Coordinates of C-alpha atoms and ligand atoms in Angstrom, one line a residue:
X135 CA -21.3 -3.5 25.2
X136 CA -20.3 -0.6 23.0
X137 CA -16.8 -0.9 21.6
X138 CA -14.8 2.4 21.9
X139 CA -12.6 3.0 18.9
X140 CA -10.5 5.6 20.7
X141 CA -9.7 3.2 23.6
X142 CA -8.8 0.4 21.0
X143 CA -6.6 2.8 19.0
X144 CA -4.9 4.1 22.2
X145 CA -4.2 0.5 23.4
X146 CA -2.8 -0.4 20.0
X147 CA -0.6 2.6 19.9
X148 CA 0.8 1.6 23.3
X149 CA 2.2 -1.5 21.6
X150 CA 5.6 -0.7 20.2
X151 CA 5.1 -2.4 16.8
X152 CA 7.8 -0.9 14.6
X153 CA 8.3 -3.4 11.8
X154 CA 9.3 -6.3 12.3
X155 CA 8.3 -6.1 16.1
X156 CA 4.8 -6.8 17.2
X157 CA 4.9 -5.3 20.6
X158 CA 1.8 -7.2 21.7
X159 CA -0.5 -5.5 19.1
X160 CA -1.9 -8.7 17.6
X161 CA -2.3 -10.4 21.0
X162 CA -4.4 -7.4 22.1
X163 CA -6.6 -7.7 19.0
X164 CA -6.9 -11.5 19.4
X165 CA -8.2 -11.1 23.0
X166 CA -10.8 -8.5 21.8
X167 CA -12.0 -10.6 18.9
X168 CA -12.1 -14.0 20.8
X169 CA -14.2 -12.3 23.4
X170 CA -16.7 -11.3 20.7
X171 CA -16.9 -14.9 19.3
X172 CA -14.4 -14.7 16.4
X173 CA -12.3 -17.7 15.5
X174 CA -8.8 -16.2 15.6
X175 CA -5.7 -17.7 13.9
X176 CA -2.2 -16.5 14.3
X177 CA 0.5 -17.3 11.7
X178 CA 4.2 -16.5 11.8
X179 CA 5.8 -16.3 8.3
X180 CA 9.5 -16.2 7.5
X181 CA 11.8 -16.4 4.6
X182 CA 15.6 -16.6 4.6
X183 CA 17.2 -13.1 5.0
X184 CA 14.0 -11.6 6.5
X185 CA 12.7 -11.2 10.0
X186 CA 9.8 -13.7 11.0
X187 CA 6.5 -11.8 11.2
X188 CA 3.4 -12.5 13.1
X189 CA 0.0 -12.2 11.4
X190 CA -3.6 -12.6 12.4
X191 CA -6.8 -13.9 10.6
X192 CA -10.1 -13.8 12.4
X193 CA -13.6 -14.7 11.2
X194 CA -17.1 -14.5 12.7
X195 CA -19.6 -16.8 11.1
X196 CA -19.2 -19.4 8.3
X197 CA -21.8 -18.3 5.8
X198 CA -21.4 -16.4 2.6
X199 CA -20.8 -13.6 1.8
X200 CA -17.6 -13.0 3.7
X201 CA -16.8 -9.3 4.2
X202 CA -13.1 -8.8 4.8
X203 CA -11.5 -5.9 6.6
X204 CA -7.7 -5.7 6.2
X205 CA -4.9 -3.7 7.7
X206 CA -1.5 -3.7 9.3
X207 CA -0.5 -3.1 13.0
X208 CA 3.2 -2.4 12.2
X209 CA 4.3 1.2 12.1
X210 CA 7.3 3.2 10.8
X211 CA 9.9 4.2 13.4
X212 CA 9.1 7.4 15.4
X213 CA 12.4 9.2 14.5
X214 CA 13.7 11.4 17.3
X215 CA 11.2 10.7 20.1
X216 CA 12.0 14.0 21.9
X217 CA 10.7 16.0 19.0
X218 CA 7.2 14.7 19.6
X219 CA 5.0 16.9 21.8
X220 CA 3.3 13.7 23.0
X221 CA 5.3 10.5 23.3
X222 CA 4.9 8.4 20.1
X223 CA 3.8 5.2 22.0
X224 CA 1.7 6.7 24.8
X225 CA -1.6 7.1 23.0
X226 CA -2.3 10.4 24.7
X227 CA -5.4 12.4 23.9
X228 CA -5.0 16.2 24.0
X229 CA -7.2 19.0 22.5
X230 CA -9.5 16.2 21.2
X231 CA -6.6 14.6 19.2
X232 CA -5.3 11.1 19.6
X233 CA -1.5 11.3 19.3
X234 CA 0.9 8.5 18.5
X235 CA 2.8 6.5 15.8
X236 CA 0.1 4.7 13.9
X237 CA -2.8 6.9 15.0
X238 CA -3.6 7.5 11.3
X239 CA -1.5 4.8 9.6
X240 CA -3.2 2.6 10.6
X241 CA -4.0 1.5 14.1
X242 CA -6.7 4.2 14.1
X243 CA -8.4 2.6 11.1
X244 CA -8.1 -0.9 12.6
X245 CA -9.7 0.4 15.9
X246 CA -12.6 1.8 13.9
X247 CA -13.4 -1.2 11.8
X248 CA -13.0 -3.6 14.8
X249 CA -15.3 -1.3 16.9
X250 CA -17.8 -1.1 14.1
X251 CA -18.0 -4.9 13.6
X252 CA -18.2 -5.6 17.4
X253 CA -21.0 -3.0 17.6
X254 CA -22.9 -4.6 14.7
X255 CA -22.6 -8.1 16.1
X256 CA -23.7 -7.0 19.5
X257 CA -26.7 -5.2 18.0
X258 CA -27.7 -8.3 16.1
X259 CA -27.0 -10.8 18.8
X260 CA -24.4 -12.4 16.7
X261 CA -26.9 -13.3 14.0
X262 CA -25.7 -12.1 10.6
X263 CA -26.4 -13.1 7.0
X264 CA -22.8 -14.0 6.2
X265 CA -19.4 -13.5 7.8
X266 CA -17.1 -10.7 8.9
X267 CA -13.3 -11.3 8.8
X268 CA -10.2 -9.5 9.7
X269 CA -6.8 -10.0 8.0
X270 CA -4.2 -8.1 10.0
X271 CA -0.5 -8.2 9.2
X272 CA 2.7 -6.9 11.0
X273 CA 4.6 -6.6 7.8
X274 CA 3.4 -3.8 5.6
X275 CA 5.6 -0.8 6.2
X276 CA 8.8 -2.5 5.4
X277 CA 9.5 -5.1 2.7
X278 CA 6.0 -6.7 3.0
X279 CA 7.0 -10.3 2.2
X280 CA 5.9 -12.1 5.3
X281 CA 2.6 -10.4 5.7
X282 CA -0.6 -10.1 3.6
X283 CA 0.7 -11.9 0.6
X284 CA 1.5 -15.1 2.6
X285 CA -1.5 -14.7 4.9
X286 CA -4.0 -14.6 1.9
X287 CA -2.3 -17.7 0.4
X288 CA -2.5 -19.5 3.7
X289 CA -6.2 -18.6 4.1
X290 CA -7.1 -19.7 0.6
X291 CA -5.4 -23.0 1.1
X292 CA -7.6 -23.7 4.1
X293 CA -10.6 -22.9 2.0
X294 CA -11.3 -19.3 3.0
X295 CA -13.2 -17.3 0.4
X296 CA -13.5 -13.5 0.5
X297 CA -16.3 -11.7 -1.3
X298 CA -15.3 -8.1 -0.8
X299 CA -12.6 -6.3 1.1
X300 CA -12.2 -2.9 2.8
X301 CA -8.6 -2.0 3.5
X302 CA -8.5 0.7 6.2
X303 CA -5.4 2.6 5.0
X304 CA -5.7 6.4 5.3
X305 CA -7.3 7.3 2.0
X306 CA -8.7 10.7 2.6
X307 CA -6.7 13.7 1.4
X308 CA -8.1 16.6 3.5
X309 CA -11.4 15.7 5.1
X310 CA -12.9 12.4 6.2
X311 CA -15.2 11.2 3.4
X312 CA -13.4 13.0 0.5
X313 CA -11.6 10.0 -1.1
X314 CA -12.0 6.2 -1.6
X315 CA -9.0 4.5 -3.3
X316 CA -10.4 2.2 -5.8
X317 CA -7.2 1.0 -7.4
X318 CA -3.5 1.8 -7.6
X319 CA -1.0 2.4 -10.3
X320 CA 1.6 -0.3 -11.0
X321 CA 5.2 0.3 -10.2
X322 CA 8.2 -1.0 -12.2
X323 CA 11.9 -0.4 -11.6
X324 CA 14.6 -0.8 -14.3
X325 CA 18.2 0.1 -15.2
X326 CA 19.4 1.1 -18.6
X327 CA 23.0 0.3 -19.2
X328 CA 25.0 1.7 -22.2
X329 CA 28.3 0.1 -23.0
X330 CA 31.1 2.0 -24.9
X331 CA 34.8 1.7 -25.0
X332 CA 37.1 3.1 -22.3
X333 CA 39.9 5.3 -23.3
X334 CA 42.1 8.4 -22.7
X335 CA 40.1 11.6 -22.7
X336 CA 42.7 13.3 -25.0
X337 CA 42.2 10.6 -27.6
X338 CA 38.4 10.3 -28.0
X339 CA 38.7 8.8 -31.5
X340 CA 40.1 5.7 -29.9
X341 CA 37.3 5.4 -27.3
X342 CA 33.5 5.4 -27.4
X343 CA 31.9 7.4 -24.7
X344 CA 28.8 5.7 -23.3
X345 CA 27.6 8.9 -21.7
X346 CA 26.7 10.3 -25.1
X347 CA 24.6 7.2 -25.9
X348 CA 22.9 7.3 -22.5
X349 CA 21.9 10.9 -22.9
X350 CA 20.4 10.1 -26.2
X351 CA 18.4 7.2 -24.8
X352 CA 17.3 9.1 -21.7
X353 CA 15.9 11.9 -24.0
X354 CA 14.0 9.4 -26.1
X355 CA 12.4 7.9 -23.0
X356 CA 10.9 11.3 -22.0
X357 CA 8.1 10.9 -24.5
X358 CA 4.6 10.5 -22.9
X359 CA 3.6 6.9 -22.2
X360 CA -0.1 7.5 -22.6
X361 CA -2.8 10.1 -22.0
X362 CA -4.3 8.6 -18.9
X363 CA -7.5 6.5 -18.8
X364 CA -11.0 6.9 -17.2
X365 CA -9.8 6.2 -13.7
X366 CA -6.1 7.0 -13.9
X367 CA -3.7 9.8 -14.5
X368 CA -1.1 9.3 -17.4
X369 CA 1.6 6.8 -16.7
X370 CA 5.0 8.4 -15.8
X371 CA 8.6 7.3 -16.2
X372 CA 11.1 9.1 -13.9
X373 CA 14.8 8.7 -13.9
X374 CA 16.1 8.3 -10.3
X375 CA 19.9 8.1 -10.8
X376 CA 22.6 8.3 -13.5
X377 CA 25.8 6.5 -12.6
X378 CA 29.2 6.3 -14.2
X379 CA 31.3 5.8 -11.1
X380 CA 34.3 7.4 -12.7
X381 CA 36.7 9.1 -10.3
X382 CA 39.4 9.7 -12.9
X383 CA 39.6 13.1 -14.7
X384 CA 41.3 11.9 -17.9
X385 CA 39.4 8.8 -18.5
X386 CA 36.5 8.1 -20.8
X387 CA 34.4 5.5 -18.9
X388 CA 33.5 2.2 -20.5
X389 CA 29.9 2.0 -19.2
X390 CA 27.2 4.3 -18.0
X391 CA 23.9 3.3 -16.2
X392 CA 20.6 5.1 -15.5
X393 CA 18.0 3.8 -13.0
X394 CA 14.3 4.7 -13.4
X395 CA 10.9 4.0 -12.0
X396 CA 7.6 3.8 -13.9
X397 CA 4.2 4.4 -12.3
X398 CA 1.8 3.0 -14.9
X399 CA -2.0 2.9 -15.3
X400 CA -4.4 0.3 -16.7
X401 CA -3.5 1.0 -20.3
X402 CA -0.5 -1.3 -19.8
X403 CA 0.6 -4.7 -18.5
X404 CA 4.0 -5.0 -17.1
X405 CA 5.1 -7.0 -20.1
X406 CA 3.6 -4.7 -22.7
X407 CA 5.2 -1.7 -20.9
X408 CA 8.7 -3.3 -21.0
X409 CA 8.2 -4.0 -24.7
X410 CA 7.1 -0.3 -25.3
X411 CA 10.2 1.0 -23.4
X412 CA 12.6 -1.4 -25.2
X413 CA 11.1 -0.6 -28.7
X414 CA 11.5 3.1 -28.1
X415 CA 15.1 2.6 -26.9
X416 CA 15.9 0.4 -30.0
X417 CA 14.5 3.1 -32.4
X418 CA 16.6 5.8 -30.7
X419 CA 19.8 3.7 -30.5
X420 CA 19.8 2.6 -34.1
X421 CA 23.0 0.5 -34.6
X422 CA 25.2 3.1 -33.0
X423 CA 24.4 2.7 -29.3
X424 CA 25.1 -0.6 -27.4
X425 CA 22.6 -1.0 -24.6
X426 CA 20.9 -3.4 -22.3
X427 CA 18.0 -3.3 -19.7
X428 CA 17.9 -4.8 -16.3
X429 CA 14.3 -5.1 -15.0
X430 CA 13.8 -5.6 -11.3
X431 CA 11.0 -8.1 -10.4
X432 CA 7.8 -6.2 -9.4
X433 CA 4.9 -7.5 -7.4
X434 CA 3.1 -4.1 -7.7
X435 CA 0.9 -4.5 -10.7
X436 CA -1.7 -1.9 -11.6
X437 CA -5.3 -2.7 -10.6
X438 CA -8.7 -1.1 -10.4
X439 CA -11.9 -1.9 -8.7
X440 CA -14.5 -0.9 -11.3
X441 CA -17.4 1.3 -10.2
X442 CA -20.4 -1.0 -9.3
X443 CA -22.6 -2.1 -6.4
X444 CA -19.7 -2.5 -4.0
X445 CA -18.3 1.0 -4.7
X446 CA -21.9 2.4 -4.7
X447 CA -22.5 0.9 -1.3
X448 CA -19.3 2.5 0.2
X449 CA -20.0 5.8 -1.4
X450 CA -23.6 5.8 0.0
X451 CA -22.4 4.9 3.5
X452 CA -19.9 7.7 3.5
X453 CA -22.4 10.2 2.1
X454 CA -25.1 9.2 4.7
X455 CA -22.8 9.6 7.6
X456 CA -20.7 12.6 6.5
X457 CA -22.8 14.4 3.9
X458 CA -19.8 14.1 1.5
X459 CA -19.6 12.2 -1.7
X460 CA -16.1 10.7 -1.9
X461 CA -14.3 10.5 -5.3
X462 CA -12.9 7.3 -6.5
X463 CA -9.1 7.8 -6.8
X464 CA -6.2 5.7 -8.0
X465 CA -3.4 8.1 -7.0
X466 CA -0.6 7.5 -4.4
X467 CA 1.8 4.7 -3.7
X468 CA 1.3 1.0 -3.4
X469 CA -0.4 -0.8 -0.5
X470 CA -1.4 -4.3 0.4
X471 CA -4.5 -3.9 -1.9
X472 CA -2.1 -5.0 -4.7
X473 CA -2.1 -8.5 -3.1
X474 CA -5.8 -8.6 -2.0
X475 CA -7.1 -7.7 -5.5
X476 CA -6.1 -11.2 -6.6
X477 CA -8.7 -12.7 -4.2
X478 CA -11.6 -10.3 -4.2
X479 CA -12.6 -6.7 -5.1
X480 CA -10.9 -4.3 -2.7
X481 CA -11.5 -0.7 -1.7
X482 CA -9.3 1.4 0.6
X483 CA -11.0 3.8 3.0
X484 CA -9.7 5.0 6.3
X485 CA -8.6 8.2 8.1
X486 CA -7.2 11.5 6.7
X487 CA -3.6 10.8 5.7
X488 CA -2.1 14.2 6.4
X489 CA 0.1 13.4 9.4
X490 CA 1.0 9.8 8.6
X491 CA 4.7 8.9 9.0
X492 CA 5.3 12.4 10.6
X493 CA 6.3 13.5 14.0
X494 CA 3.2 14.1 16.1
X495 CA 1.1 11.8 14.0
X496 CA -2.5 12.3 15.3
X497 CA -6.1 11.6 14.5
X498 CA -9.0 13.8 15.7
X499 CA -11.2 11.9 18.1
X500 CA -14.2 13.0 16.1
X501 CA -12.8 11.4 13.0
X502 CA -12.3 8.1 14.8
X503 CA -15.9 8.2 16.0
X504 CA -17.2 9.2 12.5
X505 CA -15.1 6.6 10.7
X506 CA -16.5 3.9 13.0
X507 CA -20.0 5.1 12.1
X508 CA -19.1 4.8 8.4
X509 CA -17.7 1.3 8.7
X510 CA -20.8 0.4 10.8
X511 CA -23.1 1.7 8.0
X512 CA -21.1 -0.2 5.4
X513 CA -21.5 -3.4 7.3
X514 CA -25.2 -2.7 7.8
X515 CA -25.7 -2.2 4.0
X516 CA -23.6 -5.1 3.1
X517 CA -25.7 -7.6 5.1
X518 CA -29.0 -5.9 4.5
Ligands
ZN711 ZN1 -0.3 2.0 6.1

């Protein structure tokens, strides 16, 4: 039996799995994996104020090492379906492209690693020197609280150990094989609040305008945070909103707020970064400006998978199949790799990301076939 990644991707696309709906996607995978001899577990996680979400963990074999493939079957909404040239949940192939929501992000990637694993197991009669596992969530695109983070914890509690993980998110920028994501920047949100004294605009001496103080502090926080590191670009603080909420023309407001986000590299921990920001603010404020910070809790800490045997294996597999040597990148937004990195080293490699989340999201059939061959080569090398 040869597993066809295009057929698997098509069948997954036909499941309407816009977060938090599953649309039958995990059931379809469960059937496929059970048929191939995987032990499959389904777990629904919930939390007050959030929709319950279905998740899947499957494992073939019990021995070490356990190579984990991770991904998500949920997708972002299609937007206006009539603006698609092929319906977003039909999985149509036209001009050698597979169309549909999730074709790239990331039902296509899941189809490729499932097909690669099934092919490898069939070729070796199910006898492998370790285990292959799949950790698939339905909660990545939205708030991501009832997905990978809880599924990993559940798996660890039942004694599952992971040695290495490949997350099949679309990692390539332009061509299949150009980029592996080997880490991600951290993300931290905060609000800076300056308090003054409200008053009549014609009598500024009786008031204290907090906007002046806020402007001073915003300017002070524009200074660079670092010069980057071996594997990361410089960290960056960006103000996203300045709010006074004053609708009155003759009133000096009593308070002004500015919201900001920091994307930070491995030169900082979250705690040290907060201290750095607060120290700079304190120096700029002197004893003239009264201010406070509100920091939002963040579960998106910086991480990096250092170059070594595992990254070498992935790079070699990609080079052997495509002739391209991928670069190890840490750019872009966050992903579930931020949770997986607490359990084992993780790399992200999948399709080319260009059409993800867009109308007419699509993946070239040739890329699905090539990505399957790459994953197949990675598995071969891993258990060699
Ligand atoms: Zn994704």
